[in-house]
């Protein structure tokens, strides 16, 4: 697919450039600074992508970038959720702008786009309940606001999925294409609740994954085209074997 990657200079965004190229997607990176992105990628990788400069709070520019390049999919990794409920974050403003831009582009091309958003573990439900984990531990609450926005959209406006990882750490500092297989294995995923939940003992650390694993997960899902089992879902992930 042709993928607009918003936030390509970030921790996850950089790994997504490499994973998307490895899966033979075309990458259009939407970033505030092309120079910054160029400085963070090997020259051989930077040469394989198209760059559009813009602000992730600018819905009209996002719409234009999608339509000008003819993208069929979008991944948004721009904006970061704050830990504390009272801390300031521009993630909800960015998130709304991306939703609006992508929705309007879908209307204009008469077909909704496939979109991956990022959230966190707290958006997932405690297994067997309708209660989000962030009700027990109220951190990173911007993700809840964002999920509520997606859930409120009329059908057939966005073909969205929301990846809900816990802490993600890097495996390597350099981006290579093709990407090597992850040292931590593949991710196992489930919709709405965390996969492989254990009611006894400590669950928290079990859901730590790597940036490379999550990038591979999204790029692999988009390789299936528009038919994804994760469409319209919040998706929990865990490393295989955990
Ligand atoms: N890292 C984790 O452990 C973790 C765990 C769960 C969920 N998440 C979520 O995953 C997402 C990505 O995380 P990350 O670690 O990759 O974040 P990150 O490294 O901080 O990257 C954030 C990206 O957002 C871009 N950005 C911020 N404001 C922007 C704006 N107005 N216009 C355009 N771009 C803008 C930044 O671009 P510049 O380079 O221009 O500043 C940067 O590329 C976040 O939403 C985070 O909350 C992260
Ligand atoms: C990507 O394309 C190359 C060259 O055509 C091919 O060898 C490779 O198998 C493709 N990769 C995937 C994941 O489809
Ligand atoms: C991006 O937009 C926000 C609000 O819309 C603004 O505060 C910020 O200065 C803009 N950043 C750039 C680099 O244009
Ligand atoms: C969205 O994706 C689902 C499965 O991933 C697909 O069946 C459906 O046709 C898509 N919806 C639209 C409106 O494109």
mmCIF file of C-alpha atoms and ligand atoms in Angstrom:
data_model
loop_
_atom_site.group_PDB
_atom_site.id
_atom_site.type_symbol
_atom_site.label_atom_id
_atom_site.label_comp_id
_atom_site.label_asym_id
_atom_site.label_seq_id
_atom_site.Cartn_x
_atom_site.Cartn_y
_atom_site.Cartn_z
ATOM 1 C CA UNK A 1 0.000 0.000 0.000
ATOM 2 C CA UNK A 2 0.967 3.655 -0.211
ATOM 3 C CA UNK A 3 1.217 4.771 3.402
ATOM 4 C CA UNK A 4 1.271 8.305 4.850
ATOM 5 C CA UNK A 5 3.408 7.998 7.985
ATOM 6 C CA UNK A 6 2.743 10.927 10.336
ATOM 7 C CA UNK A 7 5.480 11.342 12.978
ATOM 8 C CA UNK A 8 8.260 9.501 11.110
ATOM 9 C CA UNK A 9 11.023 11.160 13.182
ATOM 10 C CA UNK A 10 9.836 9.547 16.444
ATOM 11 C CA UNK A 11 11.029 6.372 18.179
ATOM 12 C CA UNK A 12 8.298 4.244 16.627
ATOM 13 C CA UNK A 13 8.062 6.297 13.430
ATOM 14 C CA UNK A 14 11.692 5.609 12.453
ATOM 15 C CA UNK A 15 11.223 1.847 12.938
ATOM 16 C CA UNK A 16 8.023 2.053 10.901
ATOM 17 C CA UNK A 17 9.900 3.560 7.959
ATOM 18 C CA UNK A 18 12.163 0.483 7.927
ATOM 19 C CA UNK A 19 9.353 -2.046 8.505
ATOM 20 C CA UNK A 20 7.004 -0.533 5.923
ATOM 21 C CA UNK A 21 9.762 -0.556 3.281
ATOM 22 C CA UNK A 22 10.635 -4.143 4.219
ATOM 23 C CA UNK A 23 7.008 -5.092 3.479
ATOM 24 C CA UNK A 24 7.256 -3.306 0.116
ATOM 25 C CA UNK A 25 4.889 -0.484 1.000
ATOM 26 C CA UNK A 26 5.519 2.980 -0.468
ATOM 27 C CA UNK A 27 6.249 5.434 2.334
ATOM 28 C CA UNK A 28 5.256 9.101 2.362
ATOM 29 C CA UNK A 29 6.686 10.553 5.573
ATOM 30 C CA UNK A 30 4.768 13.534 7.002
ATOM 31 C CA UNK A 31 7.115 15.416 9.337
ATOM 32 C CA UNK A 32 7.762 18.889 10.691
ATOM 33 C CA UNK A 33 11.360 18.820 9.460
ATOM 34 C CA UNK A 34 12.663 16.920 6.461
ATOM 35 C CA UNK A 35 16.229 17.779 7.508
ATOM 36 C CA UNK A 36 15.688 16.154 10.894
ATOM 37 C CA UNK A 37 14.323 12.974 9.305
ATOM 38 C CA UNK A 38 17.257 12.864 6.877
ATOM 39 C CA UNK A 39 19.690 13.110 9.796
ATOM 40 C CA UNK A 40 18.043 10.157 11.570
ATOM 41 C CA UNK A 41 17.945 7.671 8.676
ATOM 42 C CA UNK A 42 20.700 5.992 6.666
ATOM 43 C CA UNK A 43 21.029 7.673 3.267
ATOM 44 C CA UNK A 44 20.028 4.435 1.469
ATOM 45 C CA UNK A 45 16.741 4.351 3.434
ATOM 46 C CA UNK A 46 15.974 8.086 3.149
ATOM 47 C CA UNK A 47 16.365 7.787 -0.642
ATOM 48 C CA UNK A 48 13.510 5.235 -0.787
ATOM 49 C CA UNK A 49 10.844 7.479 0.738
ATOM 50 C CA UNK A 50 8.931 10.636 -0.155
ATOM 51 C CA UNK A 51 8.842 13.440 2.416
ATOM 52 C CA UNK A 52 6.079 15.999 2.980
ATOM 53 C CA UNK A 53 6.698 18.776 5.501
ATOM 54 C CA UNK A 54 3.755 19.772 7.640
ATOM 55 C CA UNK A 55 2.260 20.158 11.086
ATOM 56 C CA UNK A 56 0.264 17.223 12.474
ATOM 57 C CA UNK A 57 -2.255 19.723 13.871
ATOM 58 C CA UNK A 58 -3.109 20.842 10.307
ATOM 59 C CA UNK A 59 -6.030 18.708 9.081
ATOM 60 C CA UNK A 60 -6.187 20.413 5.666
ATOM 61 C CA UNK A 61 -2.483 19.754 5.001
ATOM 62 C CA UNK A 62 -2.867 16.086 6.006
ATOM 63 C CA UNK A 63 -5.834 15.720 3.660
ATOM 64 C CA UNK A 64 -3.850 17.334 0.835
ATOM 65 C CA UNK A 65 -0.810 15.093 1.467
ATOM 66 C CA UNK A 66 -3.001 11.972 1.233
ATOM 67 C CA UNK A 67 -4.766 13.028 -1.958
ATOM 68 C CA UNK A 68 -1.676 14.487 -3.690
ATOM 69 C CA UNK A 69 0.346 11.285 -3.144
ATOM 70 C CA UNK A 70 -2.617 8.927 -3.644
ATOM 71 C CA UNK A 71 -2.189 7.173 -0.280
ATOM 72 C CA UNK A 72 -4.490 4.265 0.697
ATOM 73 C CA UNK A 73 -3.392 4.005 4.305
ATOM 74 C CA UNK A 74 -2.169 6.206 7.168
ATOM 75 C CA UNK A 75 -0.163 5.461 10.311
ATOM 76 C CA UNK A 76 -0.096 8.159 13.002
ATOM 77 C CA UNK A 77 2.669 8.071 15.600
ATOM 78 C CA UNK A 78 2.796 11.864 16.127
ATOM 79 C CA UNK A 79 2.159 13.330 19.562
ATOM 80 C CA UNK A 80 2.883 11.763 22.911
ATOM 81 C CA UNK A 81 0.497 11.068 25.790
ATOM 82 C CA UNK A 82 1.463 12.560 29.143
ATOM 83 C CA UNK A 83 1.652 10.186 32.108
ATOM 84 C CA UNK A 84 -0.144 12.356 34.677
ATOM 85 C CA UNK A 85 -3.795 13.354 34.120
ATOM 86 C CA UNK A 86 -3.002 17.027 34.827
ATOM 87 C CA UNK A 87 0.061 17.252 32.543
ATOM 88 C CA UNK A 88 -0.231 19.097 29.238
ATOM 89 C CA UNK A 89 -0.125 17.165 25.959
ATOM 90 C CA UNK A 90 -0.985 18.158 22.406
ATOM 91 C CA UNK A 91 -1.797 14.560 21.467
ATOM 92 C CA UNK A 92 -5.616 15.032 21.482
ATOM 93 C CA UNK A 93 -5.305 18.090 19.200
ATOM 94 C CA UNK A 94 -3.030 16.176 16.815
ATOM 95 C CA UNK A 95 -5.271 13.122 16.974
ATOM 96 C CA UNK A 96 -8.392 15.110 16.069
ATOM 97 C CA UNK A 97 -6.610 16.842 13.195
ATOM 98 C CA UNK A 98 -5.443 13.490 11.803
ATOM 99 C CA UNK A 99 -8.947 12.027 12.116
ATOM 100 C CA UNK A 100 -10.445 15.059 10.330
ATOM 101 C CA UNK A 101 -7.825 15.151 7.567
ATOM 102 C CA UNK A 102 -8.042 11.428 6.862
ATOM 103 C CA UNK A 103 -11.853 11.413 7.003
ATOM 104 C CA UNK A 104 -12.106 14.304 4.539
ATOM 105 C CA UNK A 105 -9.592 12.653 2.191
ATOM 106 C CA UNK A 106 -11.707 9.484 2.314
ATOM 107 C CA UNK A 107 -14.841 11.445 1.451
ATOM 108 C CA UNK A 108 -13.122 13.093 -1.490
ATOM 109 C CA UNK A 109 -11.770 9.846 -2.945
ATOM 110 C CA UNK A 110 -15.086 8.117 -2.090
ATOM 111 C CA UNK A 111 -13.426 5.334 -0.088
ATOM 112 C CA UNK A 112 -12.375 5.413 3.581
ATOM 113 C CA UNK A 113 -8.671 4.980 4.285
ATOM 114 C CA UNK A 114 -7.151 2.256 6.420
ATOM 115 C CA UNK A 115 -5.549 3.940 9.475
ATOM 116 C CA UNK A 116 -3.441 2.730 12.422
ATOM 117 C CA UNK A 117 -3.373 4.925 15.520
ATOM 118 C CA UNK A 118 -1.298 4.485 18.681
ATOM 119 C CA UNK A 119 -2.672 4.331 22.199
ATOM 120 C CA UNK A 120 -1.623 2.397 25.313
ATOM 121 C CA UNK A 121 -2.521 -0.617 27.414
ATOM 122 C CA UNK A 122 -4.986 1.452 29.497
ATOM 123 C CA UNK A 123 -7.508 1.627 26.643
ATOM 124 C CA UNK A 124 -7.970 -2.160 26.766
ATOM 125 C CA UNK A 125 -10.681 -3.730 28.914
ATOM 126 C CA UNK A 126 -10.063 -5.738 32.044
ATOM 127 C CA UNK A 127 -10.799 -9.260 30.740
ATOM 128 C CA UNK A 128 -14.418 -10.254 31.228
ATOM 129 C CA UNK A 129 -15.546 -6.679 31.846
ATOM 130 C CA UNK A 130 -16.358 -3.462 30.005
ATOM 131 C CA UNK A 131 -13.997 -1.514 32.276
ATOM 132 C CA UNK A 132 -10.824 -0.018 30.803
ATOM 133 C CA UNK A 133 -7.562 -0.801 32.615
ATOM 134 C CA UNK A 134 -6.969 2.969 32.909
ATOM 135 C CA UNK A 135 -9.970 3.094 35.276
ATOM 136 C CA UNK A 136 -7.831 1.162 37.768
ATOM 137 C CA UNK A 137 -4.656 3.096 36.987
ATOM 138 C CA UNK A 138 -5.507 6.581 35.652
ATOM 139 C CA UNK A 139 -2.400 7.351 33.567
ATOM 140 C CA UNK A 140 -1.934 8.294 29.886
ATOM 141 C CA UNK A 141 -5.591 9.379 29.780
ATOM 142 C CA UNK A 142 -5.285 11.189 26.424
ATOM 143 C CA UNK A 143 -5.549 7.770 24.787
ATOM 144 C CA UNK A 144 -9.053 7.340 26.245
ATOM 145 C CA UNK A 145 -10.192 10.661 24.781
ATOM 146 C CA UNK A 146 -8.802 9.582 21.408
ATOM 147 C CA UNK A 147 -10.458 6.167 21.557
ATOM 148 C CA UNK A 148 -13.797 7.798 22.407
ATOM 149 C CA UNK A 149 -13.447 9.985 19.302
ATOM 150 C CA UNK A 150 -12.883 6.955 17.059
ATOM 151 C CA UNK A 151 -15.776 5.071 18.662
ATOM 152 C CA UNK A 152 -18.093 8.040 17.975
ATOM 153 C CA UNK A 153 -17.393 8.233 14.224
ATOM 154 C CA UNK A 154 -20.194 7.274 11.829
ATOM 155 C CA UNK A 155 -19.555 3.941 10.054
ATOM 156 C CA UNK A 156 -17.554 4.009 6.807
ATOM 157 C CA UNK A 157 -15.695 7.219 7.579
ATOM 158 C CA UNK A 158 -12.364 5.747 8.744
ATOM 159 C CA UNK A 159 -11.217 2.146 8.611
ATOM 160 C CA UNK A 160 -9.282 2.484 11.869
ATOM 161 C CA UNK A 161 -7.333 0.287 14.258
ATOM 162 C CA UNK A 162 -5.694 1.384 17.498
ATOM 163 C CA UNK A 163 -2.534 -0.368 18.677
ATOM 164 C CA UNK A 164 -2.364 -0.459 22.490
ATOM 165 C CA UNK A 165 1.143 -1.489 23.601
ATOM 166 C CA UNK A 166 2.615 -1.074 27.064
ATOM 167 C CA UNK A 167 6.203 0.268 27.289
ATOM 168 C CA UNK A 168 8.167 -0.100 24.039
ATOM 169 C CA UNK A 169 11.985 -0.156 24.087
ATOM 170 C CA UNK A 170 14.419 -0.118 21.136
ATOM 171 C CA UNK A 171 16.270 -3.268 20.048
ATOM 172 C CA UNK A 172 18.752 -1.394 17.885
ATOM 173 C CA UNK A 173 19.692 2.237 17.296
ATOM 174 C CA UNK A 174 20.137 1.902 13.537
ATOM 175 C CA UNK A 175 17.427 1.416 10.907
ATOM 176 C CA UNK A 176 18.240 -1.180 8.272
ATOM 177 C CA UNK A 177 16.173 -2.336 5.299
ATOM 178 C CA UNK A 178 15.252 -5.142 5.148
ATOM 179 C CA UNK A 179 14.732 -5.294 8.911
ATOM 180 C CA UNK A 180 16.269 -8.302 10.699
ATOM 181 C CA UNK A 181 13.859 -10.635 12.540
ATOM 182 C CA UNK A 182 13.117 -9.321 16.054
ATOM 183 C CA UNK A 183 15.232 -10.837 18.837
ATOM 184 C CA UNK A 184 12.084 -10.865 20.967
ATOM 185 C CA UNK A 185 10.021 -12.846 18.457
ATOM 186 C CA UNK A 186 6.622 -12.019 17.034
ATOM 187 C CA UNK A 187 3.748 -10.293 18.779
ATOM 188 C CA UNK A 188 0.574 -12.105 19.722
ATOM 189 C CA UNK A 189 -2.454 -9.795 19.494
ATOM 190 C CA UNK A 190 -6.046 -9.713 20.639
ATOM 191 C CA UNK A 191 -8.891 -7.253 20.211
ATOM 192 C CA UNK A 192 -10.276 -5.195 23.133
ATOM 193 C CA UNK A 193 -8.523 -7.065 25.989
ATOM 194 C CA UNK A 194 -4.828 -7.813 26.640
ATOM 195 C CA UNK A 195 -3.785 -11.189 25.156
ATOM 196 C CA UNK A 196 -2.686 -13.990 27.515
ATOM 197 C CA UNK A 197 -3.927 -12.174 30.631
ATOM 198 C CA UNK A 198 -3.088 -13.832 33.964
ATOM 199 C CA UNK A 199 -5.294 -12.986 36.920
ATOM 200 C CA UNK A 200 -2.729 -14.160 39.439
ATOM 201 C CA UNK A 201 0.559 -12.377 39.960
ATOM 202 C CA UNK A 202 2.079 -9.330 38.319
ATOM 203 C CA UNK A 203 0.966 -8.629 34.784
ATOM 204 C CA UNK A 204 2.555 -5.246 34.157
ATOM 205 C CA UNK A 205 6.042 -6.126 32.863
ATOM 206 C CA UNK A 206 4.775 -9.018 30.752
ATOM 207 C CA UNK A 207 3.353 -6.527 28.243
ATOM 208 C CA UNK A 208 6.654 -4.754 27.552
ATOM 209 C CA UNK A 209 7.541 -5.064 23.872
ATOM 210 C CA UNK A 210 10.070 -3.547 21.486
ATOM 211 C CA UNK A 211 9.555 -0.695 19.024
ATOM 212 C CA UNK A 212 10.716 -3.013 16.223
ATOM 213 C CA UNK A 213 8.081 -5.648 17.085
ATOM 214 C CA UNK A 214 5.267 -3.079 16.988
ATOM 215 C CA UNK A 215 6.498 -1.537 13.728
ATOM 216 C CA UNK A 216 6.611 -4.997 12.163
ATOM 217 C CA UNK A 217 3.091 -5.732 13.426
ATOM 218 C CA UNK A 218 1.574 -2.648 11.772
ATOM 219 C CA UNK A 219 3.539 -3.040 8.520
ATOM 220 C CA UNK A 220 2.565 -6.717 8.343
ATOM 221 C CA UNK A 221 -1.102 -5.945 8.923
ATOM 222 C CA UNK A 222 -1.108 -3.355 6.127
ATOM 223 C CA UNK A 223 0.448 -5.920 3.791
ATOM 224 C CA UNK A 224 -2.903 -7.711 3.965
ATOM 225 C CA UNK A 225 -4.466 -4.720 2.192
ATOM 226 C CA UNK A 226 -7.733 -3.351 3.499
ATOM 227 C CA UNK A 227 -8.993 -6.670 4.833
ATOM 228 C CA UNK A 228 -7.820 -6.735 8.446
ATOM 229 C CA UNK A 229 -9.290 -8.576 11.399
ATOM 230 C CA UNK A 230 -8.259 -5.536 13.492
ATOM 231 C CA UNK A 231 -10.502 -3.073 11.675
ATOM 232 C CA UNK A 232 -12.503 -0.995 14.205
ATOM 233 C CA UNK A 233 -10.630 -2.519 17.166
ATOM 234 C CA UNK A 234 -8.323 -1.532 20.007
ATOM 235 C CA UNK A 235 -5.547 -4.129 19.794
ATOM 236 C CA UNK A 236 -3.469 -5.496 22.686
ATOM 237 C CA UNK A 237 -0.075 -7.118 22.099
ATOM 238 C CA UNK A 238 2.384 -9.336 23.971
ATOM 239 C CA UNK A 239 5.638 -11.018 22.920
ATOM 240 C CA UNK A 240 5.181 -14.680 22.029
ATOM 241 C CA UNK A 241 6.252 -16.941 24.873
ATOM 242 C CA UNK A 242 5.429 -14.427 27.636
HETATM 243 N N1 LIG B 1 7.221 4.775 23.631
HETATM 244 C C1 LIG B 1 6.427 4.009 24.369
HETATM 245 O O1 LIG B 1 6.867 3.221 25.230
HETATM 246 C C2 LIG B 1 4.934 4.069 24.130
HETATM 247 C C3 LIG B 1 4.100 3.127 24.745
HETATM 248 C C4 LIG B 1 2.728 3.155 24.483
HETATM 249 C C5 LIG B 1 2.226 4.115 23.621
HETATM 250 N N2 LIG B 1 3.049 5.036 23.049
HETATM 251 C C6 LIG B 1 2.502 6.032 22.120
HETATM 252 O O2 LIG B 1 3.046 5.791 20.852
HETATM 253 C C7 LIG B 1 3.195 7.011 20.127
HETATM 254 C C8 LIG B 1 4.599 7.124 19.560
HETATM 255 O O3 LIG B 1 5.544 7.060 20.599
HETATM 256 P P1 LIG B 1 7.073 7.420 20.359
HETATM 257 O O4 LIG B 1 7.841 6.871 21.509
HETATM 258 O O5 LIG B 1 7.458 7.025 18.982
HETATM 259 O O6 LIG B 1 7.029 9.032 20.477
HETATM 260 P P2 LIG B 1 8.169 10.091 20.097
HETATM 261 O O7 LIG B 1 9.458 9.410 19.841
HETATM 262 O O8 LIG B 1 8.142 11.167 21.115
HETATM 263 O O9 LIG B 1 7.662 10.681 18.703
HETATM 264 C C9 LIG B 1 6.653 11.622 18.637
HETATM 265 C C10 LIG B 1 6.596 12.140 17.219
HETATM 266 O O10 LIG B 1 5.542 13.107 17.129
HETATM 267 C C11 LIG B 1 5.983 14.127 16.296
HETATM 268 N N3 LIG B 1 5.199 15.337 16.539
HETATM 269 C C12 LIG B 1 4.875 15.909 17.733
HETATM 270 N N4 LIG B 1 4.143 17.011 17.535
HETATM 271 C C13 LIG B 1 4.004 17.143 16.189
HETATM 272 C C14 LIG B 1 3.367 18.094 15.361
HETATM 273 N N5 LIG B 1 2.690 19.147 15.854
HETATM 274 N N6 LIG B 1 3.441 17.922 14.020
HETATM 275 C C15 LIG B 1 4.121 16.881 13.485
HETATM 276 N N7 LIG B 1 4.732 15.943 14.217
HETATM 277 C C16 LIG B 1 4.682 16.086 15.552
HETATM 278 C C17 LIG B 1 7.447 14.313 16.652
HETATM 279 O O11 LIG B 1 8.068 15.012 15.609
HETATM 280 P P3 LIG B 1 9.366 15.978 15.829
HETATM 281 O O12 LIG B 1 10.557 15.104 15.592
HETATM 282 O O13 LIG B 1 9.193 17.010 14.792
HETATM 283 O O14 LIG B 1 9.321 16.512 17.233
HETATM 284 C C18 LIG B 1 7.867 12.843 16.743
HETATM 285 O O15 LIG B 1 8.169 12.334 15.468
HETATM 286 C C19 LIG B 1 2.811 8.114 21.106
HETATM 287 O O16 LIG B 1 1.481 8.522 20.860
HETATM 288 C C20 LIG B 1 2.888 7.457 22.466
HETATM 289 O O17 LIG B 1 1.991 8.051 23.400
HETATM 290 C C21 LIG B 1 4.394 5.029 23.275
HETATM 291 C C1 LIG B 2 9.370 -7.332 -1.496
HETATM 292 O O1 LIG B 2 9.819 -7.295 -2.848
HETATM 293 C C2 LIG B 2 11.013 -8.042 -3.053
HETATM 294 C C3 LIG B 2 11.494 -7.772 -4.483
HETATM 295 O O2 LIG B 2 10.445 -7.880 -5.390
HETATM 296 C C4 LIG B 2 10.733 -9.516 -2.774
HETATM 297 O O3 LIG B 2 11.915 -10.272 -2.945
HETATM 298 C C5 LIG B 2 10.264 -9.656 -1.330
HETATM 299 O O4 LIG B 2 9.903 -11.002 -1.069
HETATM 300 C C6 LIG B 2 9.071 -8.760 -1.060
HETATM 301 N N1 LIG B 2 8.797 -8.793 0.365
HETATM 302 C C7 LIG B 2 7.610 -9.019 0.891
HETATM 303 C C8 LIG B 2 7.513 -9.017 2.379
HETATM 304 O O5 LIG B 2 6.616 -9.213 0.209
HETATM 305 C C1 LIG B 3 1.915 23.471 14.799
HETATM 306 O O1 LIG B 3 0.610 23.870 15.134
HETATM 307 C C2 LIG B 3 0.480 24.268 16.500
HETATM 308 C C3 LIG B 3 -0.985 24.549 16.803
HETATM 309 O O2 LIG B 3 -1.814 24.421 15.693
HETATM 310 C C4 LIG B 3 1.322 25.517 16.752
HETATM 311 O O3 LIG B 3 1.244 25.884 18.094
HETATM 312 C C5 LIG B 3 2.778 25.197 16.384
HETATM 313 O O4 LIG B 3 3.553 26.373 16.501
HETATM 314 C C6 LIG B 3 2.880 24.643 14.976
HETATM 315 N N1 LIG B 3 4.263 24.202 14.758
HETATM 316 C C7 LIG B 3 4.919 24.464 13.624
HETATM 317 C C8 LIG B 3 6.333 23.934 13.551
HETATM 318 O O5 LIG B 3 4.433 25.081 12.706
HETATM 319 C C1 LIG B 4 -12.526 -1.868 6.349
HETATM 320 O O1 LIG B 4 -11.793 -3.043 6.543
HETATM 321 C C2 LIG B 4 -12.580 -4.185 6.634
HETATM 322 C C3 LIG B 4 -11.766 -5.339 7.082
HETATM 323 O O2 LIG B 4 -10.524 -4.917 7.379
HETATM 324 C C4 LIG B 4 -13.175 -4.451 5.290
HETATM 325 O O3 LIG B 4 -13.935 -5.666 5.336
HETATM 326 C C5 LIG B 4 -14.076 -3.305 4.970
HETATM 327 O O4 LIG B 4 -14.542 -3.435 3.645
HETATM 328 C C6 LIG B 4 -13.370 -1.968 5.087
HETATM 329 N N1 LIG B 4 -14.380 -0.979 5.157
HETATM 330 C C7 LIG B 4 -14.455 -0.008 4.300
HETATM 331 C C8 LIG B 4 -15.640 0.877 4.463
HETATM 332 O O5 LIG B 4 -13.618 0.193 3.449
#
